[in-house]
Coordinates of C-alpha atoms in Angstrom, one line a residue:
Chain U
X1 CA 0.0 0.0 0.0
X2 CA 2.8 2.6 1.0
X3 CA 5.0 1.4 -2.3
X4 CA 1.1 2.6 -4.4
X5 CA 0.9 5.8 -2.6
X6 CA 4.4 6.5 -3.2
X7 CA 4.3 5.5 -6.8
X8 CA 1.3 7.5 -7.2
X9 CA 3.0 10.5 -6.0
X10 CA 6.2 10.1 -8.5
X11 CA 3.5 9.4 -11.7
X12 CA 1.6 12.6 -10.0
X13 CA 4.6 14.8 -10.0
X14 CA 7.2 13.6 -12.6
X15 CA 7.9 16.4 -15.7
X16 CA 7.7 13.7 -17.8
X17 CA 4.0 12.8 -17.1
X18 CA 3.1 16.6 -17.2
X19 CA 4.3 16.8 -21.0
X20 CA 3.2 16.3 -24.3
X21 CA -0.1 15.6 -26.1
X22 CA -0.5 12.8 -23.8
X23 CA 0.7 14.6 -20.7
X24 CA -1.2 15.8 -18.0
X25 CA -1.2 19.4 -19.3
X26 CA -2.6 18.6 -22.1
X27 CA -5.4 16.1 -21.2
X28 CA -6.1 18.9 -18.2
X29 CA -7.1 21.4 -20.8
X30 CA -9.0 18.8 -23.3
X31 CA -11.1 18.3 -19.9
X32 CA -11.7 21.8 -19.3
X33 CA -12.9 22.3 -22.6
X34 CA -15.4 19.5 -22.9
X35 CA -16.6 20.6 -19.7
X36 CA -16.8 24.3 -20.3
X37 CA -18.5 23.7 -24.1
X38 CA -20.6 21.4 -22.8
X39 CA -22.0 23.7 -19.9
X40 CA -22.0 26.5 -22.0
X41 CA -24.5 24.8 -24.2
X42 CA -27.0 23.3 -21.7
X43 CA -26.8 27.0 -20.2
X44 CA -27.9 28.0 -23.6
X45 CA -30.8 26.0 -23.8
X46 CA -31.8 25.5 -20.1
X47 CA -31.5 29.2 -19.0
X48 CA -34.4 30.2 -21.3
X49 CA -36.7 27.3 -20.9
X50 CA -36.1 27.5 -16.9
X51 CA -36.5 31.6 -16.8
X52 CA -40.0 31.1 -19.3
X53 CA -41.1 28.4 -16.8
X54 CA -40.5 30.7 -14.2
X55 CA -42.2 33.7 -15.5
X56 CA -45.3 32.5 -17.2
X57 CA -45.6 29.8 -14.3
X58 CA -46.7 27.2 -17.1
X59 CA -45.0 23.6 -17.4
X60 CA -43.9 23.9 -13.5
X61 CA -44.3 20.2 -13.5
X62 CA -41.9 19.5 -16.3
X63 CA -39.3 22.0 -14.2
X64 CA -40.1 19.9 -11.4
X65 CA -39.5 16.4 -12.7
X66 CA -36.8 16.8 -15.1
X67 CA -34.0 16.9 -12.4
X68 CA -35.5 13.5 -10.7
X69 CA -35.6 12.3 -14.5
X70 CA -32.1 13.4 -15.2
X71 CA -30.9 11.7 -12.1
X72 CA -32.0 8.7 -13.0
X73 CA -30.5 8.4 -16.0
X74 CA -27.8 6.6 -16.8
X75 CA -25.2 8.8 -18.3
X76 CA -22.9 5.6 -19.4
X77 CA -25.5 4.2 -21.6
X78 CA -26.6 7.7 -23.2
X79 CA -22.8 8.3 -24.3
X80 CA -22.9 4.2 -25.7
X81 CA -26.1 4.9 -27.0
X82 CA -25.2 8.2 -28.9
X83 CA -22.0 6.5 -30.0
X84 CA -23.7 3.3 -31.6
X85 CA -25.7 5.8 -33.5
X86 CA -23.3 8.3 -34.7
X87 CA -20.5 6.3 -35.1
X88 CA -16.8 8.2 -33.8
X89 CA -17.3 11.7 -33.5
X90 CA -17.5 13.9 -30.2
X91 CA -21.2 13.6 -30.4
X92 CA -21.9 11.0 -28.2
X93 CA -19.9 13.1 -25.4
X94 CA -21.2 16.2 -25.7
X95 CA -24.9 15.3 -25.8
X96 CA -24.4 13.0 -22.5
X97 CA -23.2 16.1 -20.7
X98 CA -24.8 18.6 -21.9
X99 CA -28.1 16.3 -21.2
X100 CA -26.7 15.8 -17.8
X101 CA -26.2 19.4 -17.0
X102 CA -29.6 20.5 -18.2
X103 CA -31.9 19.7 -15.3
X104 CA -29.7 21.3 -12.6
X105 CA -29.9 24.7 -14.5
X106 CA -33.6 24.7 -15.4
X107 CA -34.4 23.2 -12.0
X108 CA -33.1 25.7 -9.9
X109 CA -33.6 28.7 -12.2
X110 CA -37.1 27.9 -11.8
X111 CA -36.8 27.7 -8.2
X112 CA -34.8 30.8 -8.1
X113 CA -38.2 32.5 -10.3
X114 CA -40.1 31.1 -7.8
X115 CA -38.3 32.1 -4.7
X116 CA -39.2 36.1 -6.0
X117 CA -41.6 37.6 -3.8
X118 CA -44.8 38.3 -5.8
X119 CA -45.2 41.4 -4.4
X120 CA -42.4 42.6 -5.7
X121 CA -43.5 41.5 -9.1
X122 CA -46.9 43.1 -8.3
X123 CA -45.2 46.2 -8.1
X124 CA -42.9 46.2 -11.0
X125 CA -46.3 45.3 -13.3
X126 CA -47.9 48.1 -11.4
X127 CA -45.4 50.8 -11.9
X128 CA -46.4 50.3 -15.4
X129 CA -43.4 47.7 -16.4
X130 CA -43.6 45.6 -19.6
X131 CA -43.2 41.8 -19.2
X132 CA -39.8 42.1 -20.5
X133 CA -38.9 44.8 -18.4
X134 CA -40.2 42.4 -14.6
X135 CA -38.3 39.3 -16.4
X136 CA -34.8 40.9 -16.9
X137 CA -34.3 43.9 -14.7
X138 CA -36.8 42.7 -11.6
X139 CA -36.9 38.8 -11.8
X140 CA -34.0 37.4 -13.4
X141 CA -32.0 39.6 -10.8
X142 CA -33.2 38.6 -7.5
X143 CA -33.3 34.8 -8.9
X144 CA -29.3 35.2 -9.8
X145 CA -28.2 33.3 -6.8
X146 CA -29.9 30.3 -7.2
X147 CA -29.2 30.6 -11.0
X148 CA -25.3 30.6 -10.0
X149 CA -25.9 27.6 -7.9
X150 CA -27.3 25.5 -11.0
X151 CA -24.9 26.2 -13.0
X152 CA -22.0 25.1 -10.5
X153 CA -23.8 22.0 -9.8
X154 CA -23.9 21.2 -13.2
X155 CA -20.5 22.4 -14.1
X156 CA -19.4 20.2 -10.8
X157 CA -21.5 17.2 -12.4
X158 CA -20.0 17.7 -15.8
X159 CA -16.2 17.8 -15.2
X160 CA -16.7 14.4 -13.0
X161 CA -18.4 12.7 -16.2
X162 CA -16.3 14.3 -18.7
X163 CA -14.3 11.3 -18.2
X164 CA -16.3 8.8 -20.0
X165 CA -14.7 11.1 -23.1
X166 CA -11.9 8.6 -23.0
X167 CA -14.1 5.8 -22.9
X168 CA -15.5 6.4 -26.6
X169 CA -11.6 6.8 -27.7
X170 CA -11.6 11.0 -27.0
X171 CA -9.3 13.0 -24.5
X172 CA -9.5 14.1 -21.4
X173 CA -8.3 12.7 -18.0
X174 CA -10.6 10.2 -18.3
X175 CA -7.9 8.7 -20.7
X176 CA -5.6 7.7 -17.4
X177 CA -8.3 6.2 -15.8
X178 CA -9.5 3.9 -19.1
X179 CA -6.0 2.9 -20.2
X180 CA -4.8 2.3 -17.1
X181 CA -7.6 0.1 -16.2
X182 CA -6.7 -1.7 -20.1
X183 CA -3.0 -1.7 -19.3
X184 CA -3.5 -3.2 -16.0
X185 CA -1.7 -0.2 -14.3
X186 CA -3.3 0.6 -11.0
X187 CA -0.6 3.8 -10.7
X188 CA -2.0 4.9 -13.8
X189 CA -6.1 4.7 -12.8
X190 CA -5.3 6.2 -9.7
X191 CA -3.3 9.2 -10.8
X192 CA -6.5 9.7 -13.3
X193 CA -9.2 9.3 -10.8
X194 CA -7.2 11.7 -8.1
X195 CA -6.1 14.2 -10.7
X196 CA -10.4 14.3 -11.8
X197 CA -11.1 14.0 -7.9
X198 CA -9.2 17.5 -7.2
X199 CA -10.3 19.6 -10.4
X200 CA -13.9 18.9 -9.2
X201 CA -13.0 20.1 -5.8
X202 CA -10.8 23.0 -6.5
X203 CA -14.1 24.4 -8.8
X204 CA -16.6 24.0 -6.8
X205 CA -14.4 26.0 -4.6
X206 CA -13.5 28.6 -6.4
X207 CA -16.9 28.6 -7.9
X208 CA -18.9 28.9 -4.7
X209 CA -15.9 31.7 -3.4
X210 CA -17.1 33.8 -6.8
X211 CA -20.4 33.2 -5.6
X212 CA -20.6 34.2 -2.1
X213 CA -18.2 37.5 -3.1
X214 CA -20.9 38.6 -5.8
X215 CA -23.9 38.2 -3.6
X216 CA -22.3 39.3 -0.5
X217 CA -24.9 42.0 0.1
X218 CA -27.7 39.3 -0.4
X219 CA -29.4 37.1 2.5
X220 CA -28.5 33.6 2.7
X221 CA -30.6 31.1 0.7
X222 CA -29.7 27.7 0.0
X223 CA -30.6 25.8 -3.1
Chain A
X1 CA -31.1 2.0 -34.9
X2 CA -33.3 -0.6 -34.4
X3 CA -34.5 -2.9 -31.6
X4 CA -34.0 -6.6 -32.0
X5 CA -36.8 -8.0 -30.3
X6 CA -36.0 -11.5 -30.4
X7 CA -32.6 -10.8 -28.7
X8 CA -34.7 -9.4 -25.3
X9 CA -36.7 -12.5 -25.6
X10 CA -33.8 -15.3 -25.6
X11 CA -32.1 -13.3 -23.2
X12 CA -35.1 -12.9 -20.4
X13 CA -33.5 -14.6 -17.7
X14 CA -29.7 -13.0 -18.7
X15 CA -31.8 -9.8 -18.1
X16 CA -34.0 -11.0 -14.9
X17 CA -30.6 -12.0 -13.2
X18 CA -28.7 -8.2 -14.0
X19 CA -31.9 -6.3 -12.8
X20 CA -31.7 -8.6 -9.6
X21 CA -28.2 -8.0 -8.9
X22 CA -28.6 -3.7 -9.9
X23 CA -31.3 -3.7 -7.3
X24 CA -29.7 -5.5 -5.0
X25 CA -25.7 -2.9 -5.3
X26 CA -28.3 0.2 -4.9
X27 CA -31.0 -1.0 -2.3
X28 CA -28.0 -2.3 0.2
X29 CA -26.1 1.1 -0.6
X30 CA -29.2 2.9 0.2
X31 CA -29.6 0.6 3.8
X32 CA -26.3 1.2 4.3
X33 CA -26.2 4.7 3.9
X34 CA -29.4 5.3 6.8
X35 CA -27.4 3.2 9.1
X36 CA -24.1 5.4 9.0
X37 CA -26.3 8.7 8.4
X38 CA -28.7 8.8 10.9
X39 CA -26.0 8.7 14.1
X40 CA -23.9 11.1 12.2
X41 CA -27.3 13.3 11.4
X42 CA -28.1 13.1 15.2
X43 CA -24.7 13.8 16.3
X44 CA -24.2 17.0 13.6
X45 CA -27.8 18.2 14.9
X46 CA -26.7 18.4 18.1
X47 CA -23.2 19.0 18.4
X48 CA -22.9 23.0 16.4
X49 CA -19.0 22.6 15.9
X50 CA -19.2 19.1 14.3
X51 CA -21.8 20.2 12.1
X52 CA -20.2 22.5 9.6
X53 CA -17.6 19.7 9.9
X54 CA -19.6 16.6 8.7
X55 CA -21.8 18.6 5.9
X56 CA -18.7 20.6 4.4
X57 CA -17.0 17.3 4.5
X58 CA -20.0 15.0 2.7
X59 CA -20.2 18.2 0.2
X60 CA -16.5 17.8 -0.7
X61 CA -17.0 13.7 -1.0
X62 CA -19.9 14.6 -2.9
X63 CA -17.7 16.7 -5.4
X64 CA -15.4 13.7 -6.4
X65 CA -16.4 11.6 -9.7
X66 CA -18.3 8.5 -9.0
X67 CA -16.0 6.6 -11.4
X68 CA -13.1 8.3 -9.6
X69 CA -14.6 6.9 -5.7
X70 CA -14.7 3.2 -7.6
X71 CA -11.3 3.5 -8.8
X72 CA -9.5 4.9 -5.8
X73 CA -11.8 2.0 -3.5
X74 CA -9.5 -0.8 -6.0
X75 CA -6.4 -1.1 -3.6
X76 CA -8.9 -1.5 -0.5
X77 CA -11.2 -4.2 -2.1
X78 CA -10.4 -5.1 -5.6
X79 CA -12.7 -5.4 -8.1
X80 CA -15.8 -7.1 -6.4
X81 CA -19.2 -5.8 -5.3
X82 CA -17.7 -4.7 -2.0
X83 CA -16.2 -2.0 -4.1
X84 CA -19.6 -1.1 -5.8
X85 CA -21.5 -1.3 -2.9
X86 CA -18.7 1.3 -0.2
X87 CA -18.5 3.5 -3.5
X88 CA -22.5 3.8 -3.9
X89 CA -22.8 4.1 0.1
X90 CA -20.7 6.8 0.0
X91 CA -22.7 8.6 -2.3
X92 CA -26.2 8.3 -0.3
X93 CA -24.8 8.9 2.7
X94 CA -24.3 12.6 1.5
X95 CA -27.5 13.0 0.7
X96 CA -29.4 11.5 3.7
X97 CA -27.2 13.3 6.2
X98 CA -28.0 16.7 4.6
X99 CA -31.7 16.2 4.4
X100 CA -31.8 14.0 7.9
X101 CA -29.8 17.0 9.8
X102 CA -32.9 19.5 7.7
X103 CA -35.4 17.4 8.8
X104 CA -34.2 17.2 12.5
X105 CA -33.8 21.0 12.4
X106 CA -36.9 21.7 11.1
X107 CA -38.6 20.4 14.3
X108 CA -40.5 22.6 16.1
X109 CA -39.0 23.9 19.2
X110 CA -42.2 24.3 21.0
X111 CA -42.8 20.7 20.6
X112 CA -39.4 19.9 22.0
X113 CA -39.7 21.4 24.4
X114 CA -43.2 20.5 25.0
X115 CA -41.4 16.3 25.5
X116 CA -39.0 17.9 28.2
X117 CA -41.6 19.2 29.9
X118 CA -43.7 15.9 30.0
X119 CA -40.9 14.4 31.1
X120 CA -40.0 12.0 28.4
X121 CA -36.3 11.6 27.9
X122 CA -34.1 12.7 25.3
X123 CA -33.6 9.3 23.5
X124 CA -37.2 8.5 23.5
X125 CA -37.9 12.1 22.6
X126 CA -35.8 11.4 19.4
X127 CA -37.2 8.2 18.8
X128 CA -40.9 9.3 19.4
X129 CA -41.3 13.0 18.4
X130 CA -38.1 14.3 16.4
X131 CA -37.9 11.7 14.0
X132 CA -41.3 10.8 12.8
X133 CA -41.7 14.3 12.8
X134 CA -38.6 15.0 10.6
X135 CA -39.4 12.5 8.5
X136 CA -41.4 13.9 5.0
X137 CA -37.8 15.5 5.0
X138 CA -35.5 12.7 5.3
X139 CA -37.7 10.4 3.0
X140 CA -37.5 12.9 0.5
X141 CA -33.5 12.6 0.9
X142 CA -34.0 8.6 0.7
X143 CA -36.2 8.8 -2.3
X144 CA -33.2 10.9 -4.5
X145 CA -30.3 8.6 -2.8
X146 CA -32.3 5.7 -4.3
X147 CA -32.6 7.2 -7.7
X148 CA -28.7 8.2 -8.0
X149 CA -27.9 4.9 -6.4
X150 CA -30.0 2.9 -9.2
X151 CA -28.9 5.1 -11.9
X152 CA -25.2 4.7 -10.8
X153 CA -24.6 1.3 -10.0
X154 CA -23.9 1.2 -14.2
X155 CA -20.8 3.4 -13.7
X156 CA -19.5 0.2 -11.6
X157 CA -19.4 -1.4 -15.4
X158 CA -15.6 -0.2 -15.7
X159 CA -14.6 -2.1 -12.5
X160 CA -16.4 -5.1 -14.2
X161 CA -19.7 -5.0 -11.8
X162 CA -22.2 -2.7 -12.5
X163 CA -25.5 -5.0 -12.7
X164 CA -27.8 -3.5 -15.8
X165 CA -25.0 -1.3 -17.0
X166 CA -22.9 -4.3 -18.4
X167 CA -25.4 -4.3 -20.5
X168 CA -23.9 -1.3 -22.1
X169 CA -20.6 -2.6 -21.9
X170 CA -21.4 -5.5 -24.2
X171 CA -23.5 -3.3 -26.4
X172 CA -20.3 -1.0 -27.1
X173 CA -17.9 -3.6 -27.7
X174 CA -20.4 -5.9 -30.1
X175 CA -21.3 -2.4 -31.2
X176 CA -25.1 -3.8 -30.4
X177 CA -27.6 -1.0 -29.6
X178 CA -30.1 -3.1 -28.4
X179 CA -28.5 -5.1 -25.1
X180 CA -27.6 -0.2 -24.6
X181 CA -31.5 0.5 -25.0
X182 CA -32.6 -2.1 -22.7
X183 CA -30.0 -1.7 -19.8
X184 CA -31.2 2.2 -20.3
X185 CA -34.8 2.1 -20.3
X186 CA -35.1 -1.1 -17.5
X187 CA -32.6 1.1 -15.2
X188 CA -34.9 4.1 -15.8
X189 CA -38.1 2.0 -15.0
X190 CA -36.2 0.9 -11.8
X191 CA -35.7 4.3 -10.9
X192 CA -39.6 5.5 -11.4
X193 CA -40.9 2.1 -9.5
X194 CA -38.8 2.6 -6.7
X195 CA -39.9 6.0 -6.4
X196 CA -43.3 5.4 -6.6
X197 CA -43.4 2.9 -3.9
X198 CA -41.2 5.0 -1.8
X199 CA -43.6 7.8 -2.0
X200 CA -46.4 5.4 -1.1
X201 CA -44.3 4.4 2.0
X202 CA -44.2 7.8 3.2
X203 CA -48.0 8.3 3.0
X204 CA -48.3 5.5 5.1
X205 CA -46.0 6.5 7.5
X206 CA -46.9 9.5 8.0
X207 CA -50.7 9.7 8.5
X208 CA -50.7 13.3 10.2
X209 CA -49.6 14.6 7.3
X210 CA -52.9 13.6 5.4
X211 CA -55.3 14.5 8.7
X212 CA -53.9 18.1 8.4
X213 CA -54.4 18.5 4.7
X214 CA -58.0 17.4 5.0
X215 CA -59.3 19.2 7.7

């Protein structure tokens, strides 16, 4: 056990390891980027559909039920699934996170529309505001906190599966973990899974740091 | 991509046998999980300091990748179910402590203190009053650990467990949707029947709840 933890470090911290297009650099950054593109897009589609729900108050069951339903899906399948039916391309890997990171954004940007005091909206409508108007300078405002937390918690959940990228032959750290589990080379699956472990951490972090320093002035609500 | 039919029917008892063993990594994850959380939950609700200390530490086990727990469990237990099963626990376990530790908070002083003052003591106060009471909150942390935990036990696939989602495994390398859409929408029915029946559970456990609703 001490001769894997030590080995673990070396592979962790050797040069060699960190460079190249099969260093730890490199597959670092391919990470970020399937992550990031991936939660950029969901944002794209989820923000609108979440903030609609929100504001017209129609389809709040769909809002509802779509994180349980996301939840239970299994991401490993979608990604095979996708794969068998689009053959190698990045596809497979970007719909499976960008349908995982969906229901945390429209769930809790619904929740953050919902959490607005209706009063307040009463008297936005009644100073003579136009529904654009309430949605984006009364609404969408006070919701932003809870808004922030969904996309974090799907950021968080999309950087831990990006690394079922390497299982359909892409990037990504997910690459140490798969080849080292092919190879036999316990070192190897551990460095992965540690080196996935800690960018998830260090984000949500950082992310929730960002968080608390833009809504300092706000009271506390949890998600 | 189409279904091939006859496969699902010559492999019924292939697929009997993989939905028995998924339920089996998730339900015992899920039992697992109430029997570690619920002393820590009682221990975090009572004990300030130690509470920031268990929830900020379940958030941050919470953070890492469930391939990544099931990976880094291989030294301690190899490639068996043990592995599946600590790896899946350790999942749940986050949520139930958060929503037990809500559910115990969100008891009403009054009626706390109300116990006290009948003279009941505090163990029997916890047993009788503070649990049933906090519990619409905790089974509505059991009812999402149970969905995670079915939907999850697939990612155990890559340390060659993983119930339903070998099914996916197979699928890939025979590059065979059919063996991919069944382990999918079988793990999703899972998910929904379990729910269901968990929801009924609660509504039998709690009977107060209905008695205030209809009065």
């Amino acid at each position: 056990m001490y001769e894997l933890f030590k080995n673990l470090g070396a592979w962790l911290v050797s040069g060699e390891q960190w460079a190249g297009s099969d260093g730890i650099g490199h597959r670092l950054a391919e990470h970020l980027q399937y992550s990031l593109l991936a939660t950029l897009i969901a944002a794209a589609i989820a923000l609108p559909v979440g903030l609609l729900i929100g504001h017209t108050g129609r389809g709040a069951f769909v809002a509802i039920n779509l994180s349980s339903f996301g939840r239970a899906l299994p991401t490993v399948g979608l990604v095979v699934l996708v794969f068998l039916a689009s053959g190698l391309s990045m596809w497979p890997v970007y719909i499976a996170l960008v349908a995982l990171a969906i229901p945390s954004i429209v769930t809790n940007t619904y929740a953050g529309m919902t959490a607005v005091d209706p009063e307040v909206r009463d008297a936005a409508r009644g100073q003579g505001m136009r529904w654009h108007q309430v949605l984006f300078q009364v609404e969408l405002p006070l919701a932003m906190p809870l808004i922030m937390t969904g996309l974090r918690l799907a950021l968080i959940q999309v950087v831990a599966t990006a690394t079922i990228a390497a299982y359909v032959s892409f990037g990504g750290l997910g690459r140490y973990v798969f080849d080292g589990l092919a190879q036999r080379d316990l070192v190897q699956v551990l460095g992965g899974a540690v080196l996935v472990a800690v960018v998830a951490v260090v984000l949500d972090l950082a992310l929730s740091a960002l968080q608390r320093a833009l809504f300092r002035h706000r009271p506390a609500k949890s998600a | 991509m189409t279904v091939d039919w006859s496969w699902i029917s010559d492999h019924t008892d292939d697929l009997t046998t993989l939905t028995l063993s998924h339920l089996q990594a998730a339900l015992t994850a899920v039992l697992l999980g109430l029997v570690v959380s619920l002393p820590l939950a009682v221990v975090a609700h009572r004990v300030r300091p130690l509470r920031g200390l268990l929830l900020g530490l379940s958030n941050v086990l919470f953070t890492i990748p469930s391939i990544a727990i099931f990976v880094l469990l291989l030294p301690v237990s190899g490639l068996t179910r043990t592995t599946t099963v600590i790896g899946l626990t350790i999942y749940t376990l986050v949520v139930l402590l958060r929503n037990t530790v809500e559910g115990l908070d969100s008891v009403p002083a009054k009626t706390k203190e109300a116990a006290k003052a009948m003279g009941t003591r505090p163990l029997r106060t916890l047993l009788t009053v503070e649990l049933p009471l906090a519990l619409p909150v905790i089974m509505a942390g059991v009812r999402i650990a149970t969905v995670m935990a079915i939907s999850l036990v697939s990612v155990a696939t890559y340390i060659g467990d993983g119930g339903l989602g070998q099914l996916f495994t197979d699928g890939f390398q025979r590059n065979f949707p059919t063996p991919v859409i069944v382990g999918v929408v079988l793990t999703l029915l899972l998910a929904l029947v379990a729910d269901a029946l968990l929801v009924t559970l609660q509504y039998v456990l709690t009977p107060w709840t209905r008695r205030k609703r209809s009065a």
